[in-house]
XYZ file of C-alpha atoms in Angstrom:
727
model
C 98.880 159.346 81.923
C 102.328 157.582 80.618
C 102.990 154.715 83.075
C 105.313 151.933 83.863
C 102.794 149.577 81.751
C 102.833 151.972 78.915
C 104.166 150.198 75.706
C 107.482 152.003 74.382
C 105.920 152.600 70.872
C 103.364 154.862 72.395
C 106.464 156.639 73.682
C 109.400 156.462 71.414
C 107.499 155.377 68.496
C 107.723 152.462 66.451
C 110.836 152.384 65.051
C 113.151 152.672 68.223
C 110.564 150.531 70.166
C 111.402 148.250 67.620
C 114.654 147.841 68.306
C 114.368 147.827 72.133
C 111.979 144.956 71.847
C 113.839 143.021 69.059
C 117.293 143.081 70.450
C 117.138 143.715 74.513
C 113.390 142.171 75.094
C 112.311 145.644 76.142
C 108.442 146.068 75.700
C 106.935 148.631 78.305
C 108.225 151.858 79.875
C 109.052 150.156 82.890
C 111.136 146.911 81.407
C 112.936 150.525 79.970
C 113.134 152.284 83.449
C 114.259 148.801 85.112
C 117.145 148.509 82.552
C 119.676 149.942 84.820
C 123.129 150.752 83.717
C 125.975 148.098 84.580
C 128.540 150.996 85.537
C 129.502 154.635 85.194
C 132.432 155.943 83.532
C 133.481 159.485 85.001
C 135.060 161.916 82.502
C 138.760 161.398 82.128
C 138.666 158.075 83.275
C 139.061 155.064 81.580
C 137.706 150.867 80.989
C 140.684 148.069 81.994
C 140.608 146.813 78.823
C 142.655 143.917 79.357
C 140.014 142.711 81.995
C 137.987 142.551 78.689
C 137.140 138.242 78.002
C 137.064 137.713 74.150
C 133.316 137.343 73.130
C 132.087 140.168 75.279
C 129.863 142.853 73.801
C 131.494 145.672 75.703
C 131.413 149.402 75.878
C 134.684 150.980 76.726
C 135.891 154.666 77.229
C 139.573 155.027 75.454
C 141.784 157.213 73.547
C 142.394 157.151 69.889
C 146.250 156.149 70.172
C 147.026 156.200 65.977
C 145.163 155.279 62.624
C 145.765 154.343 59.015
C 144.068 153.291 55.709
C 145.182 150.854 54.073
C 144.083 149.190 50.460
C 143.368 145.730 50.474
C 141.793 142.837 47.851
C 144.274 144.293 45.158
C 143.370 148.057 45.973
C 139.260 147.383 45.365
C 138.776 147.853 48.927
C 140.166 149.934 52.220
C 140.809 149.138 55.342
C 141.202 151.554 58.562
C 142.310 150.314 61.499
C 142.276 152.388 64.466
C 144.490 151.380 68.075
C 142.614 152.680 71.212
C 144.135 152.664 74.708
C 143.188 152.798 78.285
C 146.186 154.583 79.913
C 147.137 151.412 81.513
C 148.880 149.184 78.753
C 145.385 148.251 77.299
C 144.755 148.637 73.730
C 142.310 147.540 71.682
C 142.301 147.550 67.807
C 139.121 148.861 65.516
C 138.698 147.730 61.985
C 136.309 149.460 59.308
C 136.470 147.956 56.097
C 134.772 149.789 52.770
C 135.968 152.666 50.638
C 135.955 156.146 51.702
C 137.518 155.974 55.043
C 138.774 159.268 55.033
C 136.115 161.026 56.862
C 136.669 158.372 59.604
C 139.909 158.676 59.684
C 139.645 162.493 60.227
C 137.447 161.854 63.157
C 139.449 159.315 64.956
C 142.712 161.453 65.331
C 144.669 160.186 67.849
C 144.275 161.910 71.207
C 140.532 161.870 70.913
C 138.850 160.245 73.573
C 135.565 158.544 73.451
C 132.814 155.634 73.916
C 132.945 152.892 71.756
C 131.009 149.929 71.434
C 131.259 146.725 69.957
C 132.135 142.580 70.557
C 135.853 141.405 71.587
C 137.414 139.432 69.120
C 140.995 138.357 68.759
C 142.999 137.979 65.811
C 146.991 137.045 65.492
C 146.718 137.558 69.183
C 145.247 141.120 69.170
C 142.295 141.753 70.595
C 139.772 143.808 68.417
C 136.243 145.448 67.863
C 135.084 145.010 64.688
C 133.083 147.838 63.209
C 132.946 149.415 66.153
C 130.575 151.956 66.831
C 131.337 155.187 69.069
C 130.513 158.596 70.177
C 133.567 161.170 70.763
C 134.252 164.003 73.614
C 135.591 166.813 71.778
C 139.270 167.942 71.448
C 138.497 169.828 75.122
C 137.805 166.888 77.106
C 134.074 167.645 76.896
C 131.620 165.702 75.929
C 130.237 165.627 72.230
C 126.031 166.931 71.837
C 124.992 163.215 71.427
C 126.877 162.107 74.741
C 125.759 165.602 76.513
C 122.038 164.845 75.612
C 122.361 161.938 78.431
C 125.459 162.261 80.489
C 126.483 164.262 83.442
C 129.573 164.145 85.845
C 128.688 160.491 85.790
C 127.976 158.392 82.256
C 125.837 155.423 82.198
C 127.087 152.764 80.744
C 124.208 149.868 79.722
C 124.115 146.442 79.099
C 123.792 146.815 74.953
C 123.512 145.338 71.942
C 125.067 145.858 68.663
C 121.745 147.527 67.061
C 120.782 149.675 69.911
C 124.583 151.129 71.554
C 124.499 152.579 75.385
C 123.927 156.239 74.016
C 120.710 155.636 72.479
C 119.326 153.667 75.311
C 120.512 156.291 77.661
C 118.865 159.130 75.474
C 115.839 156.884 75.925
C 115.785 156.608 79.427
C 115.887 160.498 79.031
C 112.322 160.835 77.320
C 110.952 158.400 80.065
C 111.945 160.312 82.769
C 110.179 163.323 81.556
C 106.987 161.748 80.606
C 106.718 158.791 82.849
C 104.493 158.998 86.306
C 106.207 157.027 88.937
C 104.373 153.668 89.841
C 103.260 153.875 93.737
C 106.068 153.255 96.418
C 104.954 149.517 97.186
C 107.511 149.693 100.607
C 105.347 150.175 103.489
C 106.416 152.967 105.205
C 107.644 151.400 108.281
C 110.213 149.354 106.178
C 111.562 152.502 104.449
C 112.122 153.948 107.707
C 113.506 150.699 109.496
C 115.809 150.417 106.332
C 116.694 154.383 106.016
C 115.976 154.142 102.150
C 114.728 156.661 99.176
C 111.456 156.501 97.777
C 111.114 154.402 94.657
C 110.575 157.819 92.273
C 114.000 159.030 93.658
C 115.853 155.422 93.209
C 114.519 155.191 89.299
C 115.872 158.689 88.784
C 118.853 158.691 90.296
C 119.839 154.992 89.317
C 119.898 156.645 85.633
C 121.025 160.338 85.927
C 122.590 160.560 89.583
C 123.718 163.560 90.903
C 126.296 162.522 92.680
C 128.169 159.348 93.644
C 126.236 159.726 97.365
C 122.502 159.973 95.701
C 124.028 156.582 93.036
C 124.292 154.951 96.394
C 121.339 155.513 98.035
C 119.173 154.666 94.581
C 120.944 151.374 94.067
C 120.695 150.409 97.804
C 116.909 151.169 97.659
C 116.725 149.046 94.484
C 118.834 146.321 96.115
C 116.749 146.202 99.017
C 113.481 145.790 96.466
C 115.249 142.822 94.626
C 116.199 141.215 98.123
C 112.861 141.704 99.967
C 110.568 140.017 97.134
C 112.513 137.151 97.117
C 112.883 136.754 101.004
C 109.054 137.731 101.063
C 108.232 134.649 98.763
C 110.805 132.246 100.557
C 109.403 133.455 103.876
C 105.910 133.121 102.420
C 106.617 129.556 101.392
C 107.933 128.219 104.376
C 104.996 129.716 106.432
C 102.406 127.407 104.191
C 104.442 124.754 104.104
C 104.495 124.586 107.920
C 100.358 123.708 107.916
C 101.170 120.703 104.946
C 100.324 117.434 106.381
C 103.060 114.222 106.094
C 103.218 111.259 106.836
C 105.593 110.550 109.962
C 108.534 108.366 109.274
C 109.979 107.791 112.509
C 113.338 105.635 113.941
C 113.221 102.256 115.125
C 115.583 101.063 117.368
C 115.494 97.782 115.540
C 115.237 97.426 111.675
C 117.097 97.774 108.775
C 118.880 100.962 109.653
C 119.873 99.720 112.992
C 121.403 96.609 111.003
C 122.963 98.691 108.889
C 124.758 100.664 111.043
C 125.983 97.343 112.916
C 127.351 96.194 109.961
C 129.230 99.425 108.849
C 133.170 98.737 108.789
C 134.134 102.154 110.095
C 133.000 104.689 111.951
C 130.697 108.164 110.731
C 132.248 111.394 110.996
C 131.082 113.511 113.184
C 129.381 115.323 110.748
C 127.703 112.889 109.395
C 126.481 111.835 112.705
C 125.490 115.667 113.640
C 123.354 115.194 110.092
C 122.067 112.141 110.659
C 120.186 113.002 113.644
C 118.904 116.443 111.897
C 117.191 114.370 108.787
C 115.740 111.842 111.517
C 113.988 114.171 113.614
C 112.671 115.929 109.988
C 111.391 112.848 108.887
C 109.754 111.940 112.604
C 107.447 114.973 111.913
C 104.120 115.121 110.523
C 105.295 117.928 108.027
C 107.312 117.590 104.474
C 111.103 118.099 105.397
C 112.916 119.991 103.079
C 116.437 119.970 103.199
C 119.269 120.562 101.712
C 122.419 118.471 101.997
C 125.326 120.030 100.774
C 129.415 118.631 101.114
C 132.285 118.576 99.179
C 132.876 115.798 96.656
C 133.853 112.737 98.807
C 132.287 113.846 102.125
C 129.787 110.812 102.190
C 126.385 112.107 101.456
C 125.535 109.154 99.848
C 126.015 107.363 103.131
C 123.698 109.829 105.142
C 121.184 109.608 102.236
C 121.374 105.736 102.321
C 120.829 105.812 105.800
C 118.171 108.049 105.851
C 116.043 106.015 103.197
C 116.334 102.917 105.543
C 115.044 104.940 108.220
C 111.661 105.462 105.915
C 111.675 101.747 104.721
C 111.376 100.467 108.097
C 108.719 103.031 108.985
C 106.518 101.012 106.118
C 107.577 103.213 103.192
C 109.331 103.733 100.066
C 112.646 106.320 99.092
C 113.115 107.065 95.107
C 116.581 108.491 94.440
C 116.993 110.516 91.147
C 120.352 110.676 89.345
C 121.097 113.268 86.767
C 122.426 110.552 84.027
C 122.395 106.604 83.734
C 126.105 105.922 84.554
C 125.514 107.645 87.581
C 122.252 106.075 88.631
C 124.435 102.659 87.802
C 126.750 103.420 89.784
C 124.378 104.471 93.050
C 122.766 101.399 92.268
C 125.697 99.159 92.377
C 127.080 101.087 95.225
C 123.967 101.344 97.426
C 123.271 97.270 96.932
C 127.198 96.514 98.140
C 126.703 99.074 101.477
C 123.414 96.827 101.958
C 124.959 93.453 101.040
C 122.030 90.808 102.252
C 119.810 93.423 103.741
C 118.949 94.823 100.247
C 118.424 91.602 98.629
C 115.045 90.512 100.046
C 113.763 87.370 98.469
C 117.296 85.967 97.627
C 119.022 82.959 99.253
C 121.746 85.171 101.093
C 119.562 88.207 102.410
C 118.962 89.039 105.816
C 116.077 89.019 108.152
C 113.791 91.957 107.141
C 115.803 92.997 103.875
C 114.262 95.160 101.452
C 114.814 95.110 97.590
C 116.905 97.821 95.737
C 115.579 98.407 92.076
C 117.222 100.022 88.970
C 114.863 102.184 86.949
C 116.651 104.035 83.529
C 115.260 104.337 80.165
C 117.339 101.726 78.686
C 115.832 98.629 81.013
C 114.377 95.926 78.317
C 110.966 95.140 78.704
C 110.596 91.844 80.844
C 113.382 93.785 83.397
C 110.674 97.046 83.359
C 107.843 94.764 83.962
C 109.642 93.129 86.678
C 111.003 96.451 88.434
C 107.192 97.904 88.217
C 105.823 95.206 89.979
C 108.571 95.657 92.963
C 107.831 99.503 93.072
C 104.058 98.497 92.775
C 103.864 96.058 95.741
C 106.021 97.782 97.659
C 108.420 94.767 97.645
C 111.311 97.291 96.690
C 112.183 100.042 99.860
C 114.751 102.124 97.341
C 114.302 103.104 94.044
C 117.451 104.354 91.997
C 116.657 106.169 88.359
C 117.018 108.732 86.290
C 114.115 110.889 84.883
C 112.788 107.392 83.823
C 111.226 107.187 87.074
C 108.989 110.336 86.089
C 107.080 108.436 83.341
C 103.569 107.167 84.009
C 102.737 103.707 84.401
C 105.494 103.458 87.183
C 103.470 103.729 90.819
C 104.771 103.855 94.182
C 102.911 101.673 96.932
C 103.917 104.321 99.477
C 106.458 107.090 98.377
C 107.779 108.510 101.979
C 111.660 110.097 100.418
C 112.589 111.895 97.587
C 116.280 112.261 97.508
C 117.244 114.440 94.196
C 121.120 113.891 93.794
C 122.897 116.739 92.279
C 119.860 118.659 92.028
C 121.508 121.412 89.647
C 121.290 118.462 86.764
C 117.528 118.910 87.030
C 114.652 120.668 85.677
C 112.100 121.911 88.074
C 109.440 120.067 86.625
C 111.168 116.685 86.439
C 111.595 116.696 90.399
C 107.681 117.810 91.360
C 106.772 115.175 88.890
C 108.289 112.488 91.112
C 106.977 114.426 94.147
C 103.521 114.223 92.509
C 103.977 110.075 92.908
C 102.627 110.599 96.712
C 99.474 110.501 98.017
C 100.806 113.178 100.812
C 103.662 115.157 100.238
C 106.886 113.331 100.615
C 110.062 114.464 102.298
C 112.516 115.896 100.254
C 116.295 115.784 100.647
C 118.498 117.555 98.255
C 122.363 116.727 97.902
C 124.496 118.690 95.890
C 128.472 118.538 96.110
C 128.676 122.142 94.124
C 128.857 124.545 97.729
C 126.861 127.042 98.276
C 128.046 130.397 99.847
C 125.945 131.313 102.915
C 124.359 133.981 101.016
C 123.095 131.957 97.802
C 121.453 129.661 100.219
C 119.625 132.025 102.069
C 118.460 133.905 99.117
C 117.794 130.590 96.962
C 117.172 127.726 99.112
C 115.606 129.848 101.783
C 112.368 127.849 102.415
C 114.810 124.824 102.829
C 116.849 123.380 105.948
C 120.500 123.364 104.984
C 122.666 121.195 106.481
C 126.345 121.200 105.449
C 129.180 117.812 105.404
C 132.785 119.587 105.595
C 134.544 116.971 107.131
C 136.285 114.382 104.955
C 136.129 110.462 105.941
C 139.119 108.802 107.242
C 141.550 107.163 104.263
C 140.381 110.082 101.731
C 143.946 111.434 100.265
C 144.536 114.784 99.528
C 144.316 116.240 95.831
C 147.281 118.469 94.431
C 146.186 120.686 91.424
C 148.298 122.324 88.961
C 147.927 124.742 86.015
C 149.750 123.706 82.730
C 150.457 126.320 80.402
C 150.694 124.475 77.369
C 151.031 127.482 74.817
C 154.001 129.074 76.599
C 155.773 125.579 78.067
C 155.237 123.059 76.078
C 157.471 120.332 77.862
C 155.333 120.936 80.482
C 151.970 119.285 78.661
C 154.762 116.677 77.868
C 155.319 116.189 81.452
C 151.954 115.475 81.865
C 151.462 112.499 79.823
C 154.766 111.020 81.521
C 152.893 111.759 85.039
C 150.121 109.366 83.783
C 152.376 106.804 82.836
C 154.405 106.496 85.678
C 150.710 106.329 87.663
C 149.819 103.451 85.875
C 153.331 101.599 85.918
C 152.461 102.092 89.840
C 149.112 100.301 89.060
C 146.935 103.097 89.140
C 144.425 104.834 86.963
C 144.291 108.281 85.095
C 141.517 110.067 83.617
C 141.078 112.705 80.380
C 138.453 115.096 80.413
C 137.745 116.743 76.671
C 135.254 119.435 76.732
C 133.563 118.464 73.552
C 132.900 115.041 71.898
C 133.838 115.870 68.193
C 132.732 114.123 65.308
C 129.072 113.438 66.275
C 128.443 117.722 65.936
C 127.471 117.284 69.328
C 128.775 118.607 72.781
C 128.597 117.336 76.347
C 125.509 119.000 78.318
C 126.907 121.842 80.698
C 129.981 121.838 78.124
C 131.151 124.189 76.530
C 130.254 125.095 72.545
C 132.500 124.011 69.842
C 131.442 126.568 68.124
C 134.549 129.333 67.565
C 133.183 132.762 66.101
C 135.697 134.975 68.288
C 138.973 134.215 66.784
C 139.877 130.713 69.024
C 140.195 127.260 67.652
C 137.226 125.371 68.604
C 138.015 122.988 72.284
C 139.654 119.484 71.584
C 137.245 117.015 71.361
C 137.472 113.652 73.055
C 137.316 110.981 69.792
C 139.841 113.440 68.575
C 142.250 113.103 71.480
C 141.904 109.448 72.100
C 143.285 108.125 69.217
C 145.955 110.716 69.300
C 147.439 109.704 72.644
C 147.087 105.380 71.767
C 149.154 106.282 68.879
C 151.375 109.254 70.689
C 152.378 109.779 74.215
C 150.129 106.980 76.065
C 151.151 104.415 73.424
C 150.427 101.035 74.767
C 148.156 101.835 77.542
C 144.836 100.556 77.483
C 142.088 103.507 76.398
C 138.762 103.424 76.538
C 136.575 106.546 75.931
C 133.202 107.529 77.266
C 130.873 110.497 76.697
C 126.832 111.317 77.096
C 126.276 110.064 73.331
C 127.246 106.381 73.913
C 124.132 104.005 74.281
C 123.403 103.195 77.599
C 124.799 99.886 77.579
C 128.010 100.726 76.311
C 128.689 103.161 78.694
C 127.737 101.064 81.643
C 130.403 98.458 80.346
C 133.090 101.301 79.823
C 132.348 102.069 83.849
C 132.597 98.827 84.766
C 135.665 98.111 82.823
C 137.465 101.214 84.120
C 135.940 100.255 87.399
C 137.478 96.488 87.261
C 140.990 98.103 86.459
C 140.695 96.536 82.797
C 141.089 99.932 81.465
C 144.285 102.439 82.049
C 143.024 105.749 80.987
C 139.478 107.095 80.565
C 138.850 109.986 77.827
C 136.122 111.566 78.520
C 133.923 114.354 78.993
C 131.695 115.556 81.801
C 130.110 112.882 81.874
C 132.305 111.893 84.596
C 131.667 114.987 86.562
C 129.202 113.651 89.007
C 129.023 110.616 91.099
C 131.832 107.985 89.429
C 134.165 106.282 92.078
C 136.897 104.637 90.857
C 139.321 104.620 94.474
C 142.374 103.409 92.130
C 141.953 106.557 89.685
C 145.237 108.907 90.821
C 145.559 111.412 87.696
C 143.733 113.483 85.828
C 144.338 115.920 83.172
C 141.991 118.329 81.763
C 142.255 119.541 78.835
C 141.514 123.346 77.498
C 140.408 123.623 80.857
C 139.618 127.248 80.563
C 136.629 126.282 78.817
C 135.325 124.813 82.222
C 133.846 126.703 84.717
C 135.416 126.607 88.541
C 132.436 124.775 90.452
C 132.814 122.161 87.222
C 136.778 122.030 87.752
C 136.292 121.548 91.595
C 133.615 118.837 90.954
C 135.832 116.746 88.012
C 138.943 116.760 89.832
C 137.204 115.156 92.915
C 136.870 112.275 91.231
C 140.721 111.285 91.908
C 142.086 110.806 95.409
C 139.626 109.020 96.365
C 141.640 105.824 97.504
C 144.436 105.967 99.937
C 146.644 106.852 97.541
C 147.046 110.750 96.357
C 145.317 112.697 93.526
C 146.709 114.865 91.487
C 144.446 117.218 88.690
C 146.697 118.899 85.656
C 144.506 122.054 84.258
C 146.163 122.364 80.746
C 145.546 125.811 79.121
C 146.424 127.942 76.515
C 145.282 131.133 78.253
C 147.679 133.842 78.914
C 149.016 134.293 82.156
C 147.211 137.933 83.636
C 144.072 136.825 81.264
C 140.629 136.095 83.525
C 140.609 132.649 82.042
C 144.063 131.902 83.622
C 143.225 133.454 87.117
C 140.017 130.939 87.642
C 142.538 128.145 86.682
C 145.391 129.369 89.056
C 142.579 129.683 91.809
C 141.368 126.502 91.131
C 144.875 125.434 91.691
C 145.577 127.213 94.786
C 142.725 125.567 96.937
C 140.520 122.846 97.698
C 138.001 124.906 99.563
C 134.793 124.685 97.495
C 133.218 127.191 99.494
C 135.904 129.845 98.425
C 135.827 128.086 95.192
C 131.988 128.757 94.893
C 132.540 132.222 95.564
C 134.575 133.056 92.970
C 132.223 131.230 90.612
C 129.801 133.627 91.751
C 131.344 136.385 91.115
C 132.058 135.630 87.379
C 128.798 134.776 86.095
C 124.766 136.410 86.444
C 124.127 135.907 90.364
C 120.420 136.744 88.677
C 120.338 133.163 87.320
C 120.035 131.770 90.598
C 116.385 133.070 90.462
C 115.783 130.589 87.208
C 116.302 132.721 84.455
C 118.481 130.014 82.884
C 115.876 127.041 83.202
C 112.774 129.741 82.017
C 114.738 131.117 79.215
C 113.260 134.350 80.684
C 115.318 137.597 81.968
C 116.513 137.398 85.215
C 114.819 139.910 87.695
C 118.459 140.078 89.717
C 119.709 143.185 88.257
C 121.422 144.792 91.115
C 121.742 142.652 94.441
C 125.102 140.976 94.857
C 124.804 137.897 96.509
C 128.463 137.854 98.191
C 128.595 141.619 98.777
C 125.446 142.545 100.077
C 124.647 140.453 102.587
C 124.177 142.507 105.319
C 121.068 143.648 103.159
C 119.784 140.426 102.672
C 119.803 139.627 106.380
C 118.008 142.751 107.176
C 115.638 142.103 104.251
C 114.845 138.760 105.410
C 114.400 139.603 109.235
C 111.949 142.305 107.556
C 110.314 139.828 105.927
C 109.660 137.545 108.470
C 108.172 140.286 110.826
C 105.834 141.039 107.895
C 104.661 137.535 106.954
C 103.951 136.725 110.819
C 101.666 139.907 111.051
C 100.148 139.724 107.620
C 100.855 135.963 105.728
C 99.433 137.170 102.618
C 100.231 140.671 102.396
C 96.430 141.672 102.344
C 97.130 144.738 103.750
C 99.570 145.451 101.249
C 98.310 144.783 97.902
C 101.076 147.335 96.119
C 103.732 145.435 97.903
C 102.181 142.272 96.672
C 102.270 143.269 92.900
C 105.636 144.231 93.289
C 106.757 141.004 94.814
C 104.672 138.869 91.790
C 106.064 141.425 89.430
C 109.810 140.906 90.608
C 109.128 137.203 91.520
C 106.405 136.082 89.113
C 104.892 132.633 89.845
C 107.279 130.607 87.720
C 109.829 131.875 89.535
C 108.097 131.625 92.683
C 107.878 127.960 91.949
C 111.310 127.540 90.685
C 112.606 129.244 94.309
C 110.238 126.572 96.186
C 110.908 123.461 94.262
C 114.662 123.903 94.915
């Protein structure tokens, strides 16, 4: 019997199975059956060629417009150039090198329609598919015999590879559908009835060979439901188990550090800070570990909320640790918290307040003596608040009583690192995860479904608005000249500026999360800090005090540069994304982002949050050579058009693989969210969560539903389940 666990070698043969395994990581019949088409083409339709991104591996349905051969290299070789179009103004050039191209020229006659597959490159401003594979329809508009083998009225187009085109995948799927015994349906019949869902065998057949658009819709809806239900069941089970975990309550005291701190604040908390503060204070007072996500726009005051939570824990006899992603940010948090607390954070010093605690910084660059002193303060409990990088996770750092872990900018940490810090407490500590990347509601519900979510949307008084503009450097070079003049004007007015680049430069290294410097798609490499800084110093910003900051600088140099910039001793900081999070210089009013199209939407939103942090308005200039109408330019236009982080987060999510939310990126494994759209399937996700809650309340470990438990384990394996749990 052939089932979903049968190796493909037994069904398709060794050579085909090896190609699918090597190029697409498909090994079993189940792997291939769950390798769904990315879209469906209809006869006579076309692909919108203008929407294709350089570097994409694509399959397009298009019509041959022209084909011509010419000799190259002194007549020794030939090149065939074929132009294909989509009927809406978009064109691609197909190029084939080598002798004897006559047969291909005869085949690719103007007027012929077909499917063309390859990687999009750009040469002299024209989009190309080099050495594209293809299958053609007959001249009457019907599919060739090869296409007819797998295609009905709707032609499935699969995620493919250069060596395994979509039509090869489709033929292999056709073989499987004839011989594989469908799996047992894992969904309880009551759940299928409530959701009006087709059975799994029908869904798997119709997703690959849809009889009609209606049948395809029903198949996709059932398979989306499976994905949503598996994730929600996992999260609801985790939340159910966590409710039984013991934790030490850290109740608020009427008199103590928190009360004294609130009394010294020179400004009023925003309504949002008060509300979120009450939610956290209540969580900390319970005998179950808090697991809360605090999201808020850049500058919304998350750090102040975290400091108040830490003081509540210190008042209750515990310690709090704040984990930051970089040494620059850890040092900044340390200085910021120390300044906020004043005498309340200087226990043991002459000017300390009564009942004060200590704030300790732990980073990898600490000297031996400073490290010994820090470890002693932490292990004895004299230090109530500990700030650090991943160095906090090293063996030898022992807390006297770790009561709260605050993780700043959690997306910059691995799950294992966060869990290692939590494991340093005898009982599970309370956990507060902070992010300045706004998360759409359905994403929060799907990724953080076992966390309580708090949102700060109100900016504190005195925070200035930020204006953003796209600077089309290729079309209007005068606009770029004007950008440098704006920096000069701001510096003359007593302010400071950032210039952000995607790469470091001749170190041969790019910043973490920054675009790769390699150029294999016909584009020039992204600009680099070490190249741009001297050009600006000798050119448009001559005479200004310019500093350089990037992730490869030694820690003490980074700290020196940031201190000089914060103290106003530098006018312009040329930097990579190392400044993306947490850097707070209120006097910085203008930012120029070079090659802005090389950054993601959320990253740009984070970056521009570094300006406008004082009383003067902020300005962010997004410099790009991307042409108007391209997806890259549309992204930048979206960033420039709004400061609504939630809307930008939705745009960002639309433009990247949603499956990555399950941790595929962190684990290096293939994502299992193949069909579910976190933005467009809100109702389905809500319905799946309601069913999951009902089922787990009745059968917490799914003991009466073994097939469902196995299906959930396959879709959300233990590694991903831990990723979801740890947030």
